[in-house]
XYZ file of C-alpha atoms in Angstrom:
309
model
C 102.592 114.787 76.637
C 106.231 113.259 76.729
C 107.144 113.608 80.304
C 110.472 113.318 82.485
C 109.372 113.399 86.210
C 111.718 114.490 88.965
C 110.789 113.986 92.426
C 111.901 112.099 95.787
C 109.771 112.031 98.639
C 105.993 111.152 99.319
C 104.915 114.735 98.555
C 105.666 113.757 95.014
C 103.932 110.665 94.496
C 100.527 111.609 93.895
C 101.815 113.748 91.323
C 103.280 110.915 89.367
C 100.234 108.403 89.948
C 98.237 111.347 88.209
C 100.785 111.945 85.600
C 100.653 108.231 84.911
C 97.012 108.473 83.715
C 97.169 110.980 81.402
C 100.873 111.508 79.918
C 103.584 109.122 78.642
C 106.357 108.765 81.511
C 109.748 108.740 79.756
C 111.754 108.289 82.701
C 112.063 109.537 86.342
C 114.494 111.069 87.907
C 115.147 110.863 92.165
C 117.552 110.850 94.647
C 119.869 107.808 95.373
C 118.663 105.202 97.730
C 119.500 105.834 101.470
C 120.359 104.002 104.247
C 117.322 104.439 106.839
C 116.071 102.669 110.281
C 118.056 101.077 112.956
C 119.827 98.394 110.424
C 120.610 101.052 108.050
C 119.081 99.237 105.442
C 119.249 100.857 101.837
C 116.179 102.246 101.099
C 114.756 103.695 97.619
C 112.616 106.629 97.525
C 108.879 106.494 97.590
C 109.036 107.937 93.836
C 111.624 105.519 92.484
C 109.111 102.922 94.088
C 106.328 103.896 91.937
C 108.050 104.321 88.854
C 109.423 100.404 89.216
C 105.846 99.161 89.610
C 105.040 101.469 86.636
C 108.467 99.636 84.286
C 109.747 103.279 84.027
C 113.406 103.630 83.808
C 115.224 105.256 86.905
C 117.852 107.261 86.928
C 119.515 108.451 90.274
C 122.521 110.796 89.818
C 124.071 112.421 92.716
C 123.820 115.853 90.789
C 122.780 117.122 87.340
C 125.075 120.384 88.427
C 128.386 118.780 88.857
C 129.390 116.049 86.764
C 126.087 115.494 85.588
C 127.028 115.619 81.561
C 125.907 111.605 81.342
C 122.364 112.234 82.872
C 121.946 115.367 81.205
C 122.743 113.575 77.354
C 120.086 110.805 78.668
C 117.651 113.976 78.972
C 118.473 115.200 75.294
C 118.230 112.241 73.646
C 114.686 111.432 75.147
C 113.541 114.826 73.964
C 110.731 115.471 76.654
C 107.944 117.835 75.784
C 107.800 118.838 79.655
C 110.067 117.981 82.455
C 107.846 117.965 86.025
C 109.338 118.266 89.159
C 108.407 117.977 92.723
C 110.394 118.294 95.593
C 113.274 116.247 93.807
C 116.236 118.281 96.126
C 118.412 118.940 93.076
C 119.343 121.750 91.780
C 118.586 121.670 87.968
C 121.085 123.290 85.754
C 120.378 125.437 82.701
C 120.996 123.277 80.146
C 118.154 121.217 81.584
C 115.935 123.552 81.867
C 116.226 124.576 78.513
C 115.733 121.079 76.719
C 111.619 120.321 77.116
C 109.408 122.555 74.871
C 107.343 123.634 77.298
C 110.210 123.889 79.780
C 110.256 122.364 83.405
C 106.985 122.847 85.627
C 107.560 122.843 89.243
C 104.891 121.804 92.074
C 105.694 124.000 95.080
C 103.669 123.826 98.386
C 103.236 127.486 98.876
C 101.768 130.719 97.391
C 104.638 131.734 95.817
C 106.408 134.144 96.524
C 105.856 132.990 100.020
C 107.801 130.438 101.010
C 110.297 129.313 98.671
C 112.510 126.544 99.907
C 112.846 123.212 100.963
C 110.346 124.040 104.203
C 106.761 125.583 102.993
C 104.493 123.434 104.107
C 106.015 123.244 108.096
C 106.841 126.913 108.209
C 103.407 128.509 106.988
C 102.298 126.183 109.922
C 105.147 127.481 112.347
C 104.345 130.676 111.302
C 100.491 130.432 112.099
C 99.240 131.434 108.431
C 95.605 130.992 107.946
C 96.062 129.852 104.091
C 98.748 128.202 102.030
C 98.639 126.312 98.812
C 100.140 125.017 95.858
C 101.545 127.138 93.027
C 102.999 125.549 89.608
C 105.755 127.323 88.213
C 108.123 127.508 85.239
C 111.577 126.765 86.556
C 115.032 129.398 86.917
C 118.198 129.549 87.784
C 117.068 130.500 91.216
C 115.055 128.677 94.050
C 111.668 128.923 93.251
C 112.142 132.322 91.750
C 110.441 131.156 88.291
C 107.310 132.542 86.719
C 104.040 131.299 88.356
C 101.852 129.321 86.450
C 98.665 128.384 88.402
C 97.471 128.395 92.168
C 95.102 126.632 94.507
C 94.546 128.186 97.963
C 93.383 126.328 100.928
C 92.887 126.997 104.297
C 94.995 125.833 106.928
C 93.147 123.768 110.261
C 93.055 125.190 113.719
C 94.924 122.064 115.166
C 96.128 120.642 111.602
C 99.780 119.393 111.743
C 102.446 120.145 108.893
C 101.891 116.008 108.304
C 98.408 116.233 107.634
C 98.843 119.663 105.399
C 101.244 117.794 103.444
C 98.888 115.315 102.493
C 96.389 117.164 101.238
C 98.692 120.107 99.569
C 100.292 116.333 97.645
C 96.655 115.512 96.351
C 95.934 119.242 95.574
C 99.353 119.424 93.848
C 98.449 116.196 91.837
C 95.227 117.798 90.553
C 96.810 121.154 89.664
C 99.589 120.004 87.730
C 97.135 118.234 85.381
C 95.146 121.021 84.637
C 98.626 123.033 84.519
C 99.653 120.837 81.788
C 96.484 120.844 79.755
C 96.069 124.505 79.845
C 99.899 124.803 79.069
C 99.540 122.385 75.952
C 96.790 124.720 74.664
C 98.884 127.773 75.102
C 95.619 129.508 77.558
C 98.475 129.876 80.239
C 100.536 133.557 81.029
C 103.186 132.821 83.108
C 103.290 135.497 85.870
C 105.966 137.193 87.197
C 106.910 136.816 90.860
C 106.931 139.850 93.101
C 110.435 140.187 94.776
C 109.276 142.286 97.592
C 106.625 139.968 98.677
C 109.090 136.816 99.063
C 110.036 134.973 101.736
C 112.006 131.566 102.498
C 111.343 128.180 103.996
C 114.482 126.616 104.956
C 114.845 123.101 105.991
C 114.040 122.334 109.805
C 116.523 120.953 112.009
C 116.209 119.064 115.461
C 117.302 121.982 116.802
C 114.125 123.665 116.789
C 112.373 121.091 118.546
C 112.724 121.755 122.408
C 109.262 123.450 123.455
C 109.227 126.596 125.770
C 106.349 127.044 127.484
C 107.176 130.523 128.966
C 106.155 131.272 124.979
C 102.603 132.454 124.257
C 100.171 129.193 124.426
C 99.487 130.130 120.723
C 102.904 129.826 119.833
C 103.622 126.523 121.428
C 100.584 125.000 119.832
C 102.017 126.041 116.274
C 105.145 124.469 117.060
C 103.604 121.305 117.826
C 101.639 121.387 114.767
C 104.454 122.786 112.403
C 107.239 120.563 113.678
C 104.581 117.012 113.566
C 105.591 114.456 112.303
C 109.238 115.240 111.770
C 111.455 116.733 113.572
C 108.959 116.627 116.229
C 108.198 119.146 119.498
C 110.322 117.758 122.576
C 110.224 118.319 126.102
C 110.662 116.266 128.788
C 109.002 114.421 131.695
C 110.621 112.973 134.711
C 114.253 113.591 133.035
C 113.258 111.467 129.934
C 112.205 112.446 126.415
C 108.643 113.199 125.766
C 107.570 113.765 121.953
C 104.285 115.905 121.278
C 102.511 115.211 118.112
C 99.389 116.737 118.390
C 97.717 119.847 120.693
C 94.955 121.814 121.420
C 94.693 125.051 123.071
C 92.168 124.645 125.988
C 92.439 128.430 127.603
C 93.487 131.522 126.155
C 93.728 132.918 130.078
C 96.956 133.536 132.368
C 96.795 131.216 134.751
C 98.544 131.276 138.416
C 100.626 128.210 137.374
C 104.406 127.890 136.463
C 105.253 127.786 132.711
C 105.253 123.980 131.798
C 103.272 123.003 135.037
C 101.027 120.421 134.554
C 97.333 121.719 135.394
C 95.449 118.689 134.856
C 96.747 115.212 135.061
C 93.063 113.604 133.638
C 94.202 115.207 129.880
C 97.754 116.287 130.088
C 97.182 119.833 130.043
C 100.198 121.991 130.766
C 100.597 126.059 131.389
C 101.785 128.248 129.133
C 102.706 132.014 129.426
C 99.100 132.988 128.796
C 97.179 130.152 128.533
C 96.488 126.320 128.919
C 97.528 123.789 125.699
C 96.198 119.873 126.282
C 98.443 117.434 124.604
C 96.725 115.159 121.959
C 99.140 112.538 120.538
C 102.609 111.741 122.576
C 105.761 109.676 122.516
C 107.327 108.479 125.549
C 110.942 107.700 125.485
C 111.575 104.076 125.087
C 107.592 103.776 123.508
C 105.638 103.994 120.690
C 103.560 107.032 119.247
C 99.946 106.756 121.111
C 97.037 109.249 121.704
C 97.265 110.807 125.133
C 94.346 109.028 126.638
C 95.779 106.035 126.126
C 99.535 106.855 127.509
C 97.462 108.049 130.636
C 95.793 104.627 130.657
C 99.255 102.385 131.103
C 101.151 105.537 133.187
C 99.505 108.602 135.109
C 101.283 111.972 135.159
C 101.109 113.887 138.365
C 99.126 117.418 138.827
C 101.972 120.452 139.594
C 104.874 118.289 137.738
C 107.242 120.778 135.837
C 107.575 119.677 132.068
C 111.103 120.593 130.326
């Protein structure tokens, strides 16, 4: 097929790589370069980097919905068989949705209709779901409301972080989109309407969610740490300084006589919660780099009985 690809972050890169092996990528649409890092250096999105390596034309409109006529004409002139979308982050107007012969196919990181929206992978972990997956779908004018084409489910690991799951689903999406396009071209797919009664929404995460509340259940604390890793990252404080927690595991589901947030074992950084004990596996102290907890403790021991937060 002749394809226009629309995507922006790391999640979209494996899909674009896969498409290059089987299809003709006519152009790539991605979000504008953004300033990053301490020096606020203008940095291209990962999808743009890959596209330029393949000498593909790259377009970066601020919007296709508002004042996007110039870019819509480009798409019309290219006459793509299909537009493939993966975490593009921009709304496509009906004038774009109607252009391709086979429609606009989106790769979404959940088992729709659950977790529509910008943060499906993270919210599946935060809400302690046992499984999630990838859905390929025909895009409509609503937010992830289009007819579903194919699904693939995966189990979520007990200690798996959203970042780790993100990588797994990105790879799964790259495999499923190739199969979807093959079957779509052959006419073998029957688009399936979403059941609105089962729909849920997964909004974008924010830094307001980061603070760990150790008075919650140990499972809720653990899943918060897993779900917010690597960004925006669960946070507590130690001796008045910020401590980011990237990975954890549940040590015990039995309530202790310790205060919530109290360090109960200084040898492995275990902390009391409302109904159990959690162990930090990977942390980042303020002014330091991210590291395994064992490495941190060798350089800066913690004191049993210290209250976090």
